[in-house]
JSON list of C-alpha atoms in Angstrom, two decimals:
[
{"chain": "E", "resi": 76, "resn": "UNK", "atom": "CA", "xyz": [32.98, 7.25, 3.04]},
{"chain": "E", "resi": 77, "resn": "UNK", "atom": "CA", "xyz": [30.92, 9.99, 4.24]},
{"chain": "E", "resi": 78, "resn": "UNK", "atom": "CA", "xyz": [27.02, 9.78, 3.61]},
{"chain": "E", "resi": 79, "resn": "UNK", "atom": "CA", "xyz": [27.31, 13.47, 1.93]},
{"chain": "E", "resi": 80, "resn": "UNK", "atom": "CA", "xyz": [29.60, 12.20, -0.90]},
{"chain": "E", "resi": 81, "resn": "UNK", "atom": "CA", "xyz": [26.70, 9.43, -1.48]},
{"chain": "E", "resi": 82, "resn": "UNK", "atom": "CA", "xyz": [24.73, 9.56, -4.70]},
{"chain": "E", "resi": 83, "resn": "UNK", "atom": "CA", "xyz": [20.88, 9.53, -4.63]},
{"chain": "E", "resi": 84, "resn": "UNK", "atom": "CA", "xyz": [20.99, 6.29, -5.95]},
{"chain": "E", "resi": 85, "resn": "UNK", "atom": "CA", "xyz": [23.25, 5.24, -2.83]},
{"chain": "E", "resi": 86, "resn": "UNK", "atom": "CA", "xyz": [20.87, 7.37, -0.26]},
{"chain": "E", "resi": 87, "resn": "UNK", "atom": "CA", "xyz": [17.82, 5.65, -2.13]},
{"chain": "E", "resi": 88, "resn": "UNK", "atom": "CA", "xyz": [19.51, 2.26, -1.07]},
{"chain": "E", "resi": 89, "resn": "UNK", "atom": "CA", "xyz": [20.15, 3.48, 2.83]},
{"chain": "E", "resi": 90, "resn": "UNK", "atom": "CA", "xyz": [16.11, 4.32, 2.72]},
{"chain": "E", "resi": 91, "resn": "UNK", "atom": "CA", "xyz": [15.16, 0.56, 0.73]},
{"chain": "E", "resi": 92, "resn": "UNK", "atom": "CA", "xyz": [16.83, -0.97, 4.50]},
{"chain": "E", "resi": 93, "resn": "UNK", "atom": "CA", "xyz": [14.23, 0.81, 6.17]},
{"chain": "E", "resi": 94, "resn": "UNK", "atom": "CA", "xyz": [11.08, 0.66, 4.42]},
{"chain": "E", "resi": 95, "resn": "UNK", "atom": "CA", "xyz": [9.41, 1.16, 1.33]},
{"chain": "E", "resi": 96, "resn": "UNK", "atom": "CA", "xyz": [10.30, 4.08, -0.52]},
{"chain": "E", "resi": 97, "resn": "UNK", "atom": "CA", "xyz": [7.98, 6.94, -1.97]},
{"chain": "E", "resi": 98, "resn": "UNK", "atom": "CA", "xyz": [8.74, 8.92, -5.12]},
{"chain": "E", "resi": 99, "resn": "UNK", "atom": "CA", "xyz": [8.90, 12.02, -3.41]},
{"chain": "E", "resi": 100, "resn": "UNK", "atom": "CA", "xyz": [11.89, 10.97, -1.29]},
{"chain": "E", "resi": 101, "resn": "UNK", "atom": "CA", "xyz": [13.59, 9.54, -4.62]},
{"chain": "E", "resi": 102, "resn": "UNK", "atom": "CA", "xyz": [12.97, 13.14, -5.85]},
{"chain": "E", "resi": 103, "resn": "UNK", "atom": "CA", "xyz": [13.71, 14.91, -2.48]},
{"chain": "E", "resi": 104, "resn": "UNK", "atom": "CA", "xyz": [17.49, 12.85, -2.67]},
{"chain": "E", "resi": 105, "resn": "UNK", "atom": "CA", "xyz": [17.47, 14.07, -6.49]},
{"chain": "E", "resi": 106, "resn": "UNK", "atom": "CA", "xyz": [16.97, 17.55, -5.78]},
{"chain": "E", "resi": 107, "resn": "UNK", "atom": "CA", "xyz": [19.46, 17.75, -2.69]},
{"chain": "E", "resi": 108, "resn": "UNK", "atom": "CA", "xyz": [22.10, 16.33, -4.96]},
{"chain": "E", "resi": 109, "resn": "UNK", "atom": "CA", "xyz": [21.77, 20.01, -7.19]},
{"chain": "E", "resi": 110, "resn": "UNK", "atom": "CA", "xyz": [19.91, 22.20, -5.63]},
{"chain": "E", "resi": 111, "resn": "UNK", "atom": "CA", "xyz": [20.53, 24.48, -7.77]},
{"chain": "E", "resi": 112, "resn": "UNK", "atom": "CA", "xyz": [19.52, 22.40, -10.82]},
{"chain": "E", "resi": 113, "resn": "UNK", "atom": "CA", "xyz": [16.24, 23.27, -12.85]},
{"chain": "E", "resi": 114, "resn": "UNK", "atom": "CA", "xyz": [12.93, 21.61, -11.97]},
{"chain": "E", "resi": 115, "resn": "UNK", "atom": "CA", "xyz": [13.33, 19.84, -15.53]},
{"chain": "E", "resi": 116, "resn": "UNK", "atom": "CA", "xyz": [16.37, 18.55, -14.55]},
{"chain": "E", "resi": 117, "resn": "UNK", "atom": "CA", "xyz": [15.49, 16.83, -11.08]},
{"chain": "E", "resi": 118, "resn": "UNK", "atom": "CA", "xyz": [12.33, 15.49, -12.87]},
{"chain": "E", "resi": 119, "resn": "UNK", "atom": "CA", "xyz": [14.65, 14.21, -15.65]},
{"chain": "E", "resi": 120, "resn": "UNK", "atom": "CA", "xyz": [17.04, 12.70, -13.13]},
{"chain": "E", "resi": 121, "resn": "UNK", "atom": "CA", "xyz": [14.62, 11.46, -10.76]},
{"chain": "E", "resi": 122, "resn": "UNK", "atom": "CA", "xyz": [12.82, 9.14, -13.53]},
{"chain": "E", "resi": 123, "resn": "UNK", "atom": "CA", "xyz": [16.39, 7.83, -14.81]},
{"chain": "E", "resi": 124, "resn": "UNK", "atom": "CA", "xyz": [17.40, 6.96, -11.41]},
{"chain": "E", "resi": 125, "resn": "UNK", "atom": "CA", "xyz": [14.30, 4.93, -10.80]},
{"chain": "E", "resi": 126, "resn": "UNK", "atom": "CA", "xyz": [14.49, 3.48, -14.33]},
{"chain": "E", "resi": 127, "resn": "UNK", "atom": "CA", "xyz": [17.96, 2.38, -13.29]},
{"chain": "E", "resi": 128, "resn": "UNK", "atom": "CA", "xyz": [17.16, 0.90, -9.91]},
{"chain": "E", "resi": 129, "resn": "UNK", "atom": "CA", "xyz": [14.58, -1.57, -11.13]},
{"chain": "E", "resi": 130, "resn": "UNK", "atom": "CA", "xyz": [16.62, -2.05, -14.02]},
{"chain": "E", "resi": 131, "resn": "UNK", "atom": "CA", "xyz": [19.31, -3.34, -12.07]},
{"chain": "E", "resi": 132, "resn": "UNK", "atom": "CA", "xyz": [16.95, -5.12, -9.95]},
{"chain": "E", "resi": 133, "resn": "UNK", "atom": "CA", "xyz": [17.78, -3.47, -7.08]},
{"chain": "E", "resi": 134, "resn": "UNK", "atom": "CA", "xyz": [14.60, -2.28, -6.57]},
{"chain": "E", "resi": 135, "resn": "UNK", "atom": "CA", "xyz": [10.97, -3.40, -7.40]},
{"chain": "E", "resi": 136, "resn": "UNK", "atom": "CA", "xyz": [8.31, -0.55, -8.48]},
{"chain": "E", "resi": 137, "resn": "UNK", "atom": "CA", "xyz": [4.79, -1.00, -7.27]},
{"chain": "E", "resi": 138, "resn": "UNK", "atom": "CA", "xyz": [2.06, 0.63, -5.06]},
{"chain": "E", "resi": 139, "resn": "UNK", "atom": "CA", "xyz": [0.28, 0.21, -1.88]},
{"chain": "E", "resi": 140, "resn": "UNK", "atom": "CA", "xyz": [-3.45, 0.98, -3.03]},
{"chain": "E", "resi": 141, "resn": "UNK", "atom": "CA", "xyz": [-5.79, 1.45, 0.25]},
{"chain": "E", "resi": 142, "resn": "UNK", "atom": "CA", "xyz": [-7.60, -2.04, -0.96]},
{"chain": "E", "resi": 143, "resn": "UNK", "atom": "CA", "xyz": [-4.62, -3.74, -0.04]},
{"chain": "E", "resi": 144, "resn": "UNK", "atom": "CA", "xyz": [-2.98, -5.59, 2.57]},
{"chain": "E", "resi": 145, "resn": "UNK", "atom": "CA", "xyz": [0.75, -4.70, 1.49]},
{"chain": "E", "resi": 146, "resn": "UNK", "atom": "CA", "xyz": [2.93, -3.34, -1.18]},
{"chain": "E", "resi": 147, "resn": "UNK", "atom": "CA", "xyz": [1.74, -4.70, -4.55]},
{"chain": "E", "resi": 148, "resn": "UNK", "atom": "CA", "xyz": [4.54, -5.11, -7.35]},
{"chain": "E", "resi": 149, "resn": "UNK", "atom": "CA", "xyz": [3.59, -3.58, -10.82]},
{"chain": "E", "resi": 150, "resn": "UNK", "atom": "CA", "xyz": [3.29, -6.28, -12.78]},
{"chain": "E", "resi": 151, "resn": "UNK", "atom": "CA", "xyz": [4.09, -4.49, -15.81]},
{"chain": "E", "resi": 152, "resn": "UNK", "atom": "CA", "xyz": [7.34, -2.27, -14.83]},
{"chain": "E", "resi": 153, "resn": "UNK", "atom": "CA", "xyz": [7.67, -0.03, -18.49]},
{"chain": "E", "resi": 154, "resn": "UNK", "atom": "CA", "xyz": [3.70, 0.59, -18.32]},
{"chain": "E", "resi": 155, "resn": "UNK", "atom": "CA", "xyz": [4.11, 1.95, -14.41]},
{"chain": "E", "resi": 156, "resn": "UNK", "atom": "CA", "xyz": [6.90, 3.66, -15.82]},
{"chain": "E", "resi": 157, "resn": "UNK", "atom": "CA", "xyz": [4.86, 5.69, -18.17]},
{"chain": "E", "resi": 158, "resn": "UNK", "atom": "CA", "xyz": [2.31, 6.04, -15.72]},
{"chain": "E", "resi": 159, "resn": "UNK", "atom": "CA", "xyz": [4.73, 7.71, -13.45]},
{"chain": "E", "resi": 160, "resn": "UNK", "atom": "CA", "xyz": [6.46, 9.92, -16.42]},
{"chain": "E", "resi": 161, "resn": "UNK", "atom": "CA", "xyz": [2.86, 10.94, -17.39]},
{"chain": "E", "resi": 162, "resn": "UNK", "atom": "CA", "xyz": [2.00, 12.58, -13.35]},
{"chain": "E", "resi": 163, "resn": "UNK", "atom": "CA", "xyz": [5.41, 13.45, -12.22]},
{"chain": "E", "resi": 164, "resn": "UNK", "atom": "CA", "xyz": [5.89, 15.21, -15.37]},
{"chain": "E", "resi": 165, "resn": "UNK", "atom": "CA", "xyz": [2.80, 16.37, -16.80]},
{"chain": "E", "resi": 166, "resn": "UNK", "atom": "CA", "xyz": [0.99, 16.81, -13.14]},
{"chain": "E", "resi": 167, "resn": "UNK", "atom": "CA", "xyz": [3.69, 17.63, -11.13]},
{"chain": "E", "resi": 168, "resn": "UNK", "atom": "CA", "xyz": [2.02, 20.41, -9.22]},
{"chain": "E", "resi": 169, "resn": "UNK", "atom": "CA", "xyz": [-0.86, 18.63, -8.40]},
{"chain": "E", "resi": 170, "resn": "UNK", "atom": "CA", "xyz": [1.43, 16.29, -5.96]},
{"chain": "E", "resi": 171, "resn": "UNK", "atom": "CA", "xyz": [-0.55, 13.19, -6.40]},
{"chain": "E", "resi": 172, "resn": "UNK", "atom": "CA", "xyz": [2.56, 11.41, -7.73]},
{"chain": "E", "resi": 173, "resn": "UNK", "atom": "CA", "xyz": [4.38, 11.72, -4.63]},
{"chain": "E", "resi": 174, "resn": "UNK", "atom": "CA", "xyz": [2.79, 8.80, -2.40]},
{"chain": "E", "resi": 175, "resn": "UNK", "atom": "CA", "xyz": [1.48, 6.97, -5.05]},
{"chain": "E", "resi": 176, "resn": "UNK", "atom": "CA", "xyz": [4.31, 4.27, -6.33]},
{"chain": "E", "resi": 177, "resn": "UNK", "atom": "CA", "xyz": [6.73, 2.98, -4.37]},
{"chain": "E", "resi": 178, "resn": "UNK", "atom": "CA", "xyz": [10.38, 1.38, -4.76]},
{"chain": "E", "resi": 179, "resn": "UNK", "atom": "CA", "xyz": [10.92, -2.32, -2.37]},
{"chain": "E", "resi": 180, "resn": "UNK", "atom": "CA", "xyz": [14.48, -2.94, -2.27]},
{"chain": "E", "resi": 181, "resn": "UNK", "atom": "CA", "xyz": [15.15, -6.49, -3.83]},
{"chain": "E", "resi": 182, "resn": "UNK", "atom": "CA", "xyz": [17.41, -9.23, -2.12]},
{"chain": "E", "resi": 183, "resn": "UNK", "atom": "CA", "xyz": [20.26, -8.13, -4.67]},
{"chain": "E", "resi": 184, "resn": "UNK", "atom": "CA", "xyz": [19.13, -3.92, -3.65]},
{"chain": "E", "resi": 185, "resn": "UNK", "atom": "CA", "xyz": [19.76, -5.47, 0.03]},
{"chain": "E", "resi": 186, "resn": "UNK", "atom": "CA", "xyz": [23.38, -6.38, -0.42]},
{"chain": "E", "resi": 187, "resn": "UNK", "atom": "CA", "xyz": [24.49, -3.59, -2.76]},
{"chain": "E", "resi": 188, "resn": "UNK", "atom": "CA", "xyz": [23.05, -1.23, 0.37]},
{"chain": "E", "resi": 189, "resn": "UNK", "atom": "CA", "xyz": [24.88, -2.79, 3.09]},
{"chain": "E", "resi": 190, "resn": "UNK", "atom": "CA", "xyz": [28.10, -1.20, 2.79]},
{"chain": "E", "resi": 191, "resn": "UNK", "atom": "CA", "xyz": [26.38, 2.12, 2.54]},
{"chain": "E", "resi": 192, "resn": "UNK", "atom": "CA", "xyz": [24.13, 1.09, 5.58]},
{"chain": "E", "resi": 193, "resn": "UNK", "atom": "CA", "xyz": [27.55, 0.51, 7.63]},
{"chain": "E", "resi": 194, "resn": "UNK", "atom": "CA", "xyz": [29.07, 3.54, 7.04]},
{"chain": "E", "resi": 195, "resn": "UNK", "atom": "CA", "xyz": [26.18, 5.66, 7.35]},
{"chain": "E", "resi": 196, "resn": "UNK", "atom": "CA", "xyz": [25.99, 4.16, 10.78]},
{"chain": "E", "resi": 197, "resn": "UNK", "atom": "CA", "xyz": [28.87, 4.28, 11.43]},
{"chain": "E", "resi": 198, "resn": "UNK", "atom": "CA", "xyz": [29.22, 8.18, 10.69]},
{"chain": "E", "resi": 199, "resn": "UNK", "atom": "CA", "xyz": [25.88, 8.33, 12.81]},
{"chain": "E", "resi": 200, "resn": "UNK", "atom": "CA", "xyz": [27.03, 6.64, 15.72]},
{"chain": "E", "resi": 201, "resn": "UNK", "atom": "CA", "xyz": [30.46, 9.18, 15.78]},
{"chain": "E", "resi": 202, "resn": "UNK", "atom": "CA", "xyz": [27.97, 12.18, 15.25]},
{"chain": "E", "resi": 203, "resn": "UNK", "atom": "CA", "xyz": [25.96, 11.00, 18.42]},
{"chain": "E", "resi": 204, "resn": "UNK", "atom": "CA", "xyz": [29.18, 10.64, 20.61]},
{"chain": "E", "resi": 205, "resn": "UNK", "atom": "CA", "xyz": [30.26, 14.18, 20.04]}
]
């Protein structure tokens, strides 16, 4: 399994192992999916793929506001939903939406990555030895 023939949502796992992850790089693994795929498109994408990770609970949805000490789970997913929708979509240009929520990868996000963790390192590690 090579890490190109990984979906977005599979890449978005690989990045959940590391850290949390920003809305831009959910978009940025969107767009590289289809480049050549309308802004509308990636936007529309983009919000159904994040919609589907929390869904599955593979993924919480939240923010790390500068009063805070840590990531800080929305406590009202559909509402930060909306939120996001309303400046990804409507604001896109302005760029404020890119650092502003973030996705935390769940225990059940953690073991649904794994695989794809192994054989992206794996691929990395036979990459490196060339």
């Amino acid at each position: 399994m090579a890490y190109e023939s990984f979906t977005p949502g599979q890449r978005v796992l690989i990045e959940g192992m590391g850290d949390w992850v920003e809305l831009a790089l959910v978009h940025w693994h969107v767009e590289q999916s289809d480049p050549k795929a309308p802004l509308n498109a990636v936007l529309r994408n983009t919000l159904a793929l994040i919609r589907s990770l929390t869904d599955d609970g593979l993924f919480e949805l939240g923010s790390y506001p500068p009063s805070a000490s840590g990531f800080v789970r929305a406590s009202d997913t559909e509402g930060a939903l909306g939120q996001i929708a309303d400046a990804y979509v409507n604001h896109f240009a302005d760029g404020d939406w890119e650092r502003k929520w973030l996705l935390n990868i769940t225990p059940k996000g953690e073991r649904l990555a794994q695989p794809f963790m192994e054989a992206y390192r794996r691929e990395w590690d036979a990459q490196s030895s060339e």
